Tab-separated table of C-alpha atoms (C1' of nucleotides) and ligand atoms in Angstrom:
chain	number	residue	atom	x	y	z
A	1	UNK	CA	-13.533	-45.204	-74.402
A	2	UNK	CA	-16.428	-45.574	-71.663
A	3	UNK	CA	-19.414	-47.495	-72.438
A	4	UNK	CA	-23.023	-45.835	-71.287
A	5	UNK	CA	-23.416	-48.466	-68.667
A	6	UNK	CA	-20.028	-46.845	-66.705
A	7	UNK	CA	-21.803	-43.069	-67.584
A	8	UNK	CA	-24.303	-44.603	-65.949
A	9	UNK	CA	-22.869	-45.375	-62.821
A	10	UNK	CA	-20.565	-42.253	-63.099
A	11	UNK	CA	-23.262	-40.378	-62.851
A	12	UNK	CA	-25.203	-42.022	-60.597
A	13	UNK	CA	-21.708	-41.906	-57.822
A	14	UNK	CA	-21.751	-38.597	-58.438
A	15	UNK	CA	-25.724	-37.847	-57.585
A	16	UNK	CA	-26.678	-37.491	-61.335
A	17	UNK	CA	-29.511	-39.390	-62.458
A	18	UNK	CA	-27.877	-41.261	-65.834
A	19	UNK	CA	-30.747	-39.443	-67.954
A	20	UNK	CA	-30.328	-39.850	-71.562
A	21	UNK	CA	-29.982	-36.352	-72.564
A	22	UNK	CA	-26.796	-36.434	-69.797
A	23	UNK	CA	-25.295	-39.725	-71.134
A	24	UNK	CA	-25.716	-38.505	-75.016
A	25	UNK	CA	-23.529	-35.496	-73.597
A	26	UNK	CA	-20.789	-37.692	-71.552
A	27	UNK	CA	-20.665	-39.569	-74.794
A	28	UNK	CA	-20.000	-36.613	-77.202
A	29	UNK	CA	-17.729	-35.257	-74.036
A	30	UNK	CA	-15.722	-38.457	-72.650
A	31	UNK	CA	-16.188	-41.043	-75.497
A	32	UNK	CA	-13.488	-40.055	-76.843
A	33	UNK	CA	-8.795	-40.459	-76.903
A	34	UNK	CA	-7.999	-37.078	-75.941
A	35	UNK	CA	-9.403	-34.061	-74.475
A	36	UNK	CA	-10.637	-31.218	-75.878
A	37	UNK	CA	-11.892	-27.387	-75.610
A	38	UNK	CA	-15.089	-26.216	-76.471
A	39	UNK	CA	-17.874	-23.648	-75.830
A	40	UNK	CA	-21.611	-24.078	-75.086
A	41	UNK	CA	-22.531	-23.475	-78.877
A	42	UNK	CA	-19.884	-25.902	-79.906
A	43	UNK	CA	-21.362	-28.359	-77.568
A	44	UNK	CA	-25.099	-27.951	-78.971
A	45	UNK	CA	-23.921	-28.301	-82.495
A	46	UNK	CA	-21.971	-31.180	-82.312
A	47	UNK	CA	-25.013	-33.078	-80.256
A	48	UNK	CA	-27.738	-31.742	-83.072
A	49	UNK	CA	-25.620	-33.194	-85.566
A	50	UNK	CA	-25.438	-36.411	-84.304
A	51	UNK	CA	-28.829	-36.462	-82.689
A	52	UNK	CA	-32.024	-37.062	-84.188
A	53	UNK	CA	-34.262	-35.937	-81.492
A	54	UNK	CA	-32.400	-32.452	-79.691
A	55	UNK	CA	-31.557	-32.251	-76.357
A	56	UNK	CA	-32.799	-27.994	-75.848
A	57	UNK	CA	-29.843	-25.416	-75.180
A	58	UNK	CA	-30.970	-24.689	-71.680
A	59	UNK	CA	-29.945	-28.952	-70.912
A	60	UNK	CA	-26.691	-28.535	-72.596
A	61	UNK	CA	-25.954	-25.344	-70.095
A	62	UNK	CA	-27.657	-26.905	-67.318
A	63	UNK	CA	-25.732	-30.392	-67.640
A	64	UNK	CA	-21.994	-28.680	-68.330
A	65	UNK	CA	-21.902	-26.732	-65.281
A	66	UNK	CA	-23.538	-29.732	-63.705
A	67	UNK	CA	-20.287	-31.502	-65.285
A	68	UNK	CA	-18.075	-28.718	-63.662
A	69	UNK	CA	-19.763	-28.481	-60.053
A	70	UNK	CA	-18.823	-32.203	-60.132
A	71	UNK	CA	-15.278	-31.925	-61.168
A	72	UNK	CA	-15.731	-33.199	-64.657
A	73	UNK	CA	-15.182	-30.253	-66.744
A	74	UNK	CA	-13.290	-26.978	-66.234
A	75	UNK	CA	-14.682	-23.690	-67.242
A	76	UNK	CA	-11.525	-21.472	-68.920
A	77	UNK	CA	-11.698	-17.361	-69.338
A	78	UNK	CA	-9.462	-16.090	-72.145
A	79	UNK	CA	-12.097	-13.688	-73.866
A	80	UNK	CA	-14.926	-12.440	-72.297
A	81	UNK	CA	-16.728	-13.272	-75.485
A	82	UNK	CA	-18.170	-16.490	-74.176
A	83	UNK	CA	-16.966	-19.339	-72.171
A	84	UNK	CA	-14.640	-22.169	-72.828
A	85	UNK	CA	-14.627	-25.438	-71.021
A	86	UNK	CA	-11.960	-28.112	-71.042
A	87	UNK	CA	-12.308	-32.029	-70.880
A	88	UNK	CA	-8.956	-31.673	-69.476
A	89	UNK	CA	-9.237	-31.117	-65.817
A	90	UNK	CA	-5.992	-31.754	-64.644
A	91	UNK	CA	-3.678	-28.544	-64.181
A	92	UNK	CA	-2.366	-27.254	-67.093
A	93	UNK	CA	-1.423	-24.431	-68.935
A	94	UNK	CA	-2.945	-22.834	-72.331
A	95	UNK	CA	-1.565	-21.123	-75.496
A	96	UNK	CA	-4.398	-19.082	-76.829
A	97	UNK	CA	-3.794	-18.509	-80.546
A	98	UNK	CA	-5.233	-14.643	-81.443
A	99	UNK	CA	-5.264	-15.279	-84.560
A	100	UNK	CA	-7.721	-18.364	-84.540
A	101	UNK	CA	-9.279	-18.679	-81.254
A	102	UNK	CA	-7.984	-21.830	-80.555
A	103	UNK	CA	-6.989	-23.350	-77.233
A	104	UNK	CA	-3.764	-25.222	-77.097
A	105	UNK	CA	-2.916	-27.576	-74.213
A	106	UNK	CA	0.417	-27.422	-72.855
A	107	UNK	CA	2.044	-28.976	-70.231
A	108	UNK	CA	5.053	-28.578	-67.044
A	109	UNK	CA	7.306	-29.869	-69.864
A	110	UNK	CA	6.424	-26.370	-72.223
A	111	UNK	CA	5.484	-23.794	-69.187
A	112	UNK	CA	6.748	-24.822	-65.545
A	113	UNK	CA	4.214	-24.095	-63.298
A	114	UNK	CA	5.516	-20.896	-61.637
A	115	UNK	CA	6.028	-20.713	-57.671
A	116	UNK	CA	4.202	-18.225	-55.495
A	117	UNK	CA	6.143	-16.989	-53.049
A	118	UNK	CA	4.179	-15.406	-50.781
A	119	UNK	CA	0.425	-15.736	-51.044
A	120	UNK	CA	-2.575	-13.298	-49.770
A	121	UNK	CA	-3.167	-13.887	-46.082
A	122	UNK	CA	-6.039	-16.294	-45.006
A	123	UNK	CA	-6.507	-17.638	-48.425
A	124	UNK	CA	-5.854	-20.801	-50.229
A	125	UNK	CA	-4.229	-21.178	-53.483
A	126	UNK	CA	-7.112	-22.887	-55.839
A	127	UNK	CA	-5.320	-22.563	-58.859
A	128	UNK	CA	-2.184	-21.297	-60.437
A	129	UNK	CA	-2.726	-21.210	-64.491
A	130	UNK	CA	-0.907	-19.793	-67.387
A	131	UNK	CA	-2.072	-18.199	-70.221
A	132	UNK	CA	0.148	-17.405	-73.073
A	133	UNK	CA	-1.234	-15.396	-75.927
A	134	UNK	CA	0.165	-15.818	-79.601
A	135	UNK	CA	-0.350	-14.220	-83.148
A	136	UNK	CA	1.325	-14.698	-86.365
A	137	UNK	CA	4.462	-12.274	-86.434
A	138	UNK	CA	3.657	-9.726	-88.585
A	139	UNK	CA	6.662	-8.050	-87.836
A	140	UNK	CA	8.875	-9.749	-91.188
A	141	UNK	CA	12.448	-10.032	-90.729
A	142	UNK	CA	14.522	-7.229	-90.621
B	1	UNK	CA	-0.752	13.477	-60.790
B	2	UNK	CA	-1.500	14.539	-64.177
B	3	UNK	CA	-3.432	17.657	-65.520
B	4	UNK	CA	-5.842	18.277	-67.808
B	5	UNK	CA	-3.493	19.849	-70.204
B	6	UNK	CA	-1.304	16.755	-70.085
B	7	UNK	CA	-4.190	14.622	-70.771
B	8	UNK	CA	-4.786	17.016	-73.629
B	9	UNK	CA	-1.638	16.234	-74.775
B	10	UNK	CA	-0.900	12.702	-74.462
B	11	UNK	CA	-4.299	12.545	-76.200
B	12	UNK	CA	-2.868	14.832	-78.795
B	13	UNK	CA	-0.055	12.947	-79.644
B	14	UNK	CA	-2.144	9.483	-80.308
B	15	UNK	CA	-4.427	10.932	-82.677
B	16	UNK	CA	-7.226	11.126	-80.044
B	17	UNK	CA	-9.362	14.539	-79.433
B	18	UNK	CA	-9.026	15.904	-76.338
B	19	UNK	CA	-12.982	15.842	-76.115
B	20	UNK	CA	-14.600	17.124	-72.494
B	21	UNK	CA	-15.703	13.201	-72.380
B	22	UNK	CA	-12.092	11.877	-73.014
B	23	UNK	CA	-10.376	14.426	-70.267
B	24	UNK	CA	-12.492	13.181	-67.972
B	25	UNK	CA	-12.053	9.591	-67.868
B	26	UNK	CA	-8.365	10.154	-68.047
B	27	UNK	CA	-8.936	12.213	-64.763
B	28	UNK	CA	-11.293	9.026	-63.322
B	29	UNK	CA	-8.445	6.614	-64.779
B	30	UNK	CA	-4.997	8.282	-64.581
B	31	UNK	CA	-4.888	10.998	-61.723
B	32	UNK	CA	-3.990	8.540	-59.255
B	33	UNK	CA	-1.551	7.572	-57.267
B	34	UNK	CA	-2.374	3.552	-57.967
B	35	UNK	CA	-3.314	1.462	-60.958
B	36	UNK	CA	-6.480	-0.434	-60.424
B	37	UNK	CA	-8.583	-2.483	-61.988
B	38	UNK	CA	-12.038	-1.881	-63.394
B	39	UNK	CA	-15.339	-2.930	-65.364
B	40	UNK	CA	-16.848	-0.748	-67.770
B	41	UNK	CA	-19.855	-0.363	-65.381
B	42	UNK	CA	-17.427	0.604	-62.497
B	43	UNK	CA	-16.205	3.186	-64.332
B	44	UNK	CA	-19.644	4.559	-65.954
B	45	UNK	CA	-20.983	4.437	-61.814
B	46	UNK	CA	-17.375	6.160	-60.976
B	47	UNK	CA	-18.041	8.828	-63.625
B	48	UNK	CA	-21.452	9.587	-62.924
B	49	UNK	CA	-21.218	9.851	-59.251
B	50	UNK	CA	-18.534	12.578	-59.833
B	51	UNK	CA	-20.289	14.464	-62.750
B	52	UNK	CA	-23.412	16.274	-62.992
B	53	UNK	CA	-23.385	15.574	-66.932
B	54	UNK	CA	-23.593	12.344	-67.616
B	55	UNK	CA	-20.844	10.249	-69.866
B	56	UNK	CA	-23.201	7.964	-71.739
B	57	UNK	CA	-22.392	4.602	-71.460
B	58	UNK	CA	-21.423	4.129	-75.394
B	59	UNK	CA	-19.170	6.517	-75.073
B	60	UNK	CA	-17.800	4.728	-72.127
B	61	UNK	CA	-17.296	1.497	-74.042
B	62	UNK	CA	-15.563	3.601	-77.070
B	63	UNK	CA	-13.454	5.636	-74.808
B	64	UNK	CA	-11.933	2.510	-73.093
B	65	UNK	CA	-11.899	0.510	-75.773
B	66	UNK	CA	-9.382	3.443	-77.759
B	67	UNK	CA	-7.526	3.729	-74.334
B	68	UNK	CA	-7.052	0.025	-74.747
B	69	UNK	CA	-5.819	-0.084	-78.429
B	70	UNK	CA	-3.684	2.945	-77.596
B	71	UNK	CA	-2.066	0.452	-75.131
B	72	UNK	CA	-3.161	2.900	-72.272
B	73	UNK	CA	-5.039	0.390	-70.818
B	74	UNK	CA	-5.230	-3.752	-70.839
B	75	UNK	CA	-7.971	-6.121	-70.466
B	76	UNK	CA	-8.184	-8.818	-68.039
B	77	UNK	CA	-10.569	-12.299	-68.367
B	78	UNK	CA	-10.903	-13.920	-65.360
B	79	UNK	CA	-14.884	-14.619	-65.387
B	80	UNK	CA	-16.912	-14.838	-68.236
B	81	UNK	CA	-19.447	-12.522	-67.338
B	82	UNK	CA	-17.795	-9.602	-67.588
B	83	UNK	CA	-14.756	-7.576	-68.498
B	84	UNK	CA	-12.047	-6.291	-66.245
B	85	UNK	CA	-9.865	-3.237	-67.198
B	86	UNK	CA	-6.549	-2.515	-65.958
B	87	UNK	CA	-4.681	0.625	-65.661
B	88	UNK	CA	-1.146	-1.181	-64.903
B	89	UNK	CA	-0.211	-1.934	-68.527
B	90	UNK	CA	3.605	-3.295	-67.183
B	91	UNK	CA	3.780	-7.356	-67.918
B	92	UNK	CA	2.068	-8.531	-63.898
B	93	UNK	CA	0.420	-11.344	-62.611
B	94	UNK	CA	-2.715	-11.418	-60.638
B	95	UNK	CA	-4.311	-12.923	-57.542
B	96	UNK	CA	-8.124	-13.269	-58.253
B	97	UNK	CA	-10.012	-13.491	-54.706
B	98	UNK	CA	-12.805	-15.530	-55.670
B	99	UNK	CA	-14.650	-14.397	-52.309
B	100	UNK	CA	-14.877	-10.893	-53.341
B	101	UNK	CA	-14.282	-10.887	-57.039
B	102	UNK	CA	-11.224	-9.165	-56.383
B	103	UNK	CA	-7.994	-8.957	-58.916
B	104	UNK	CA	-4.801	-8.131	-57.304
B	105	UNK	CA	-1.351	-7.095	-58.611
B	106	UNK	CA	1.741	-9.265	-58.207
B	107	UNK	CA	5.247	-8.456	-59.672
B	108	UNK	CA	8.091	-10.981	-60.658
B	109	UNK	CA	8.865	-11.005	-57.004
B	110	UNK	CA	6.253	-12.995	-55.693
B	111	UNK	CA	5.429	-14.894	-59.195
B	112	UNK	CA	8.483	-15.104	-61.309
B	113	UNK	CA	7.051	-15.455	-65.035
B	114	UNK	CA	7.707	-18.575	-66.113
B	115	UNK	CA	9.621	-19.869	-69.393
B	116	UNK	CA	7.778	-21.045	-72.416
B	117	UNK	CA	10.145	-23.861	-73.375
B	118	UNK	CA	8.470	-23.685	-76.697
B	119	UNK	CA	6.967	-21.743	-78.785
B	120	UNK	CA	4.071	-22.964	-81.418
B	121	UNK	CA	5.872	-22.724	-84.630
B	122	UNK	CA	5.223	-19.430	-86.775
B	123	UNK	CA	3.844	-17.522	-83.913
B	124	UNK	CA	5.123	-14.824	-81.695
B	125	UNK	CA	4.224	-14.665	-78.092
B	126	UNK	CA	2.673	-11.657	-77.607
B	127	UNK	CA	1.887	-12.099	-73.837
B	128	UNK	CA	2.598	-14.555	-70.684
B	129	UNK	CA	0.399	-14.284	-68.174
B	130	UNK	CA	-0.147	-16.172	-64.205
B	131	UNK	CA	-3.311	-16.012	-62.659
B	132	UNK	CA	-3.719	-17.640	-59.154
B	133	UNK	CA	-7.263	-18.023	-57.586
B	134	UNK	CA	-7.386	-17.910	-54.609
B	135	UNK	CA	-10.325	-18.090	-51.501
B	136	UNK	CA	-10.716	-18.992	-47.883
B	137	UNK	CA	-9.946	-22.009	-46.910
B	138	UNK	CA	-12.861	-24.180	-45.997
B	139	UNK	CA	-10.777	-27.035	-44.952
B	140	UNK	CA	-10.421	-26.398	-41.430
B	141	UNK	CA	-7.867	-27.636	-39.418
B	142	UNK	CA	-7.378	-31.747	-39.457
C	1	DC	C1'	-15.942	31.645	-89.785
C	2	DA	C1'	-16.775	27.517	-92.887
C	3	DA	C1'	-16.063	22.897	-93.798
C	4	DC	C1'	-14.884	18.434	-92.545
C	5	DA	C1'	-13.723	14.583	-90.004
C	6	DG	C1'	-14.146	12.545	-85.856
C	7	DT	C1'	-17.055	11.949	-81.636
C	8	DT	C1'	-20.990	11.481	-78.741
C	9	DT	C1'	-25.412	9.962	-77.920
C	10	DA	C1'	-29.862	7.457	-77.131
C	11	DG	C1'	-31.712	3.822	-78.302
C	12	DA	C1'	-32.066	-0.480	-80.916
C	13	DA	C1'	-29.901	-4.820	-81.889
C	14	DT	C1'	-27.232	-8.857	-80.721
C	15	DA	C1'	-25.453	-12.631	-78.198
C	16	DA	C1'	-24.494	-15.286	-74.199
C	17	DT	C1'	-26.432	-16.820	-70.311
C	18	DT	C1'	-29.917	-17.513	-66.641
C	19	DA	C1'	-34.649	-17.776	-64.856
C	20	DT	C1'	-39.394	-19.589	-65.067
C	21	DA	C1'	-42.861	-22.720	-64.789
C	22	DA	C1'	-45.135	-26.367	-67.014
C	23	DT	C1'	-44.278	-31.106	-68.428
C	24	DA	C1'	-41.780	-35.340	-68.285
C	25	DT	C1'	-38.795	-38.762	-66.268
C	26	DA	C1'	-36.207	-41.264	-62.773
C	27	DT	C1'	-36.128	-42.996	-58.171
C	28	DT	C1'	-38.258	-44.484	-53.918
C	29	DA	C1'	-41.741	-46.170	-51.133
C	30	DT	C1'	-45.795	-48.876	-50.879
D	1	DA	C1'	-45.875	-52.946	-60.454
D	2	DT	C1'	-48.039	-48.560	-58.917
D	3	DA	C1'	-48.131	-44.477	-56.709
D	4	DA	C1'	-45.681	-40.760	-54.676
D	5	DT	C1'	-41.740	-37.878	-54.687
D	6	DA	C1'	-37.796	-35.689	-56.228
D	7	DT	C1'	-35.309	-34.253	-60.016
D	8	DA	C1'	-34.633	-33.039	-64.934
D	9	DT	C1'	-36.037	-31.215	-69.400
D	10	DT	C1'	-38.075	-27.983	-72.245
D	11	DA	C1'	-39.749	-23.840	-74.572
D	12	DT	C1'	-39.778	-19.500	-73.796
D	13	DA	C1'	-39.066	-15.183	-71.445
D	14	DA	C1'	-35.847	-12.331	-68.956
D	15	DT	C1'	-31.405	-10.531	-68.044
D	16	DT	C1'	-26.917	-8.700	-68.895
D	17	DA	C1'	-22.965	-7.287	-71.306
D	18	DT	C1'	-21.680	-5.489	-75.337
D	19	DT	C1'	-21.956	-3.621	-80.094
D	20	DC	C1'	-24.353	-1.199	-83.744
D	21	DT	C1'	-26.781	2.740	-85.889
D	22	DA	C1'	-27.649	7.019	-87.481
D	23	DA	C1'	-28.504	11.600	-86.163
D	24	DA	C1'	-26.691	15.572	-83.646
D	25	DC	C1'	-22.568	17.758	-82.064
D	26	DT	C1'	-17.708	19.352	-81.511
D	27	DG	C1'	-12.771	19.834	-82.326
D	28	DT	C1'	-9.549	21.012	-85.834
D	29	DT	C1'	-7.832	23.186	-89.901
D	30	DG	C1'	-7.550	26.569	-93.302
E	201	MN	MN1	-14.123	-6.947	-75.661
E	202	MN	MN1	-20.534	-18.854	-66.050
E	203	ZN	ZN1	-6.891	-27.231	-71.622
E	204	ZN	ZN1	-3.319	-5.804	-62.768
DNA sequence: CAACAGTTTAGAATAATTATAATATATTAT
DNA sequence: ATAATATATTATAATTATTCTAAACTGTTG
């Protein structure tokens, strides 16, 4: 649970300028126990709701990748639909539930990170993520 | 190496016409000695450079997207943008080069799949997926 | 061949995202 | 504090990928 003064100087470390269209977004983002998925749309709907005055769409898309240049959000491709980012920007792995859209968080405990055993030549490894799509089994007992 | 008349038939026998349209994509798609990986616009460039008819680019979109629920094809997110297509429909991993945008192959021998040690309850897993990203590295020596 | 269902097509529609350029705000220098 | 500068916001237009529509066409079946 930040306060705006430390969005404030979060930002301003980070070469933001603490405007208050950015903090109302670290506050609907960060300001919060756990992390969580969402897309651009989600974002602007949760900030009109609570917002009297709107911040415009073009602020919200300007400010998350913003967010993500600086290391504070993660951007996530499961569907080519639209874009999901992720609070969470440690590694981790995802369940993606077909049936719902929804993004589940799991960690080394559920999915070990796998090893790469030989990588391409030249290149560093900035990532290694899994992705593990479910559905309801529609496929009844025997 | 397949034929035409092979292509006829494998259409055939998934309730698919063998239409001049379909034939040839399976041509652009299948007569090769590699799987590779695609957009929809590669393809529609691939197609048109090799035809004096065009394929128009709806048809495109349907064709691939029956290939796909036919299981003759799979689709890959890795960016947001766009859609990537894959003719290797085997259970792989992939490299993505983030340099060039490019999505490689890799088999259990260089990424062993890892284990889900559990499942979300009610759900069957209907995929498992590693993607590593991967670029050159900036960071010099020391 | 006739009839029908399935397919293709051009173009319009939609939806996500990015670009533009004028206005406003935050920071810095005076 | 004020002025100058750099950066950010905004409404709106543009772009891009993809899907929809409805008319024309083609493959299949009898
Ligand atoms: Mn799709
Ligand atoms: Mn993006
Ligand atoms: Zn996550
Ligand atoms: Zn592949």
């Amino acid at each position: 649970m930040l306060k705006n003064a430390e969005f404030t100087n979060k930002l301003r470390s980070s070469g933001l300028r603490p405007t208050k269209q950015r903090l109302k977004i670290c506050e609907v983002l960060f300001n919060r126990d756990h992390t969580f998925h969402f897309t651009i749309n989600d974002l602007a709907k949760n900030i009109s709701r609570e917002l009297n005055e709107k911040i415009s769409l073009a602020t919200v898309y300007n400010t998350v990748h913003a967010f993500k240049k600086k290391g504070y959000l993660k951007e996530i491709s499961i569907n080519s639909d639209k874009s999901y980012f992720d609070t969470n920007t440690t590694n981790h792995h995802h369940f993606f539930d077909e049936d719902t859209n929804e993004l589940i968080d799991c960690d080394d405990k559920i999915i070990e990170t796998p090893k790469i055993k030989k990588n391409i030549l030249g290149k560093k490894i900035n990532s290694v993520e899994v992705l593990v799509k479910v559905a309801t089994d529609n496929q009844n007992q025997k």
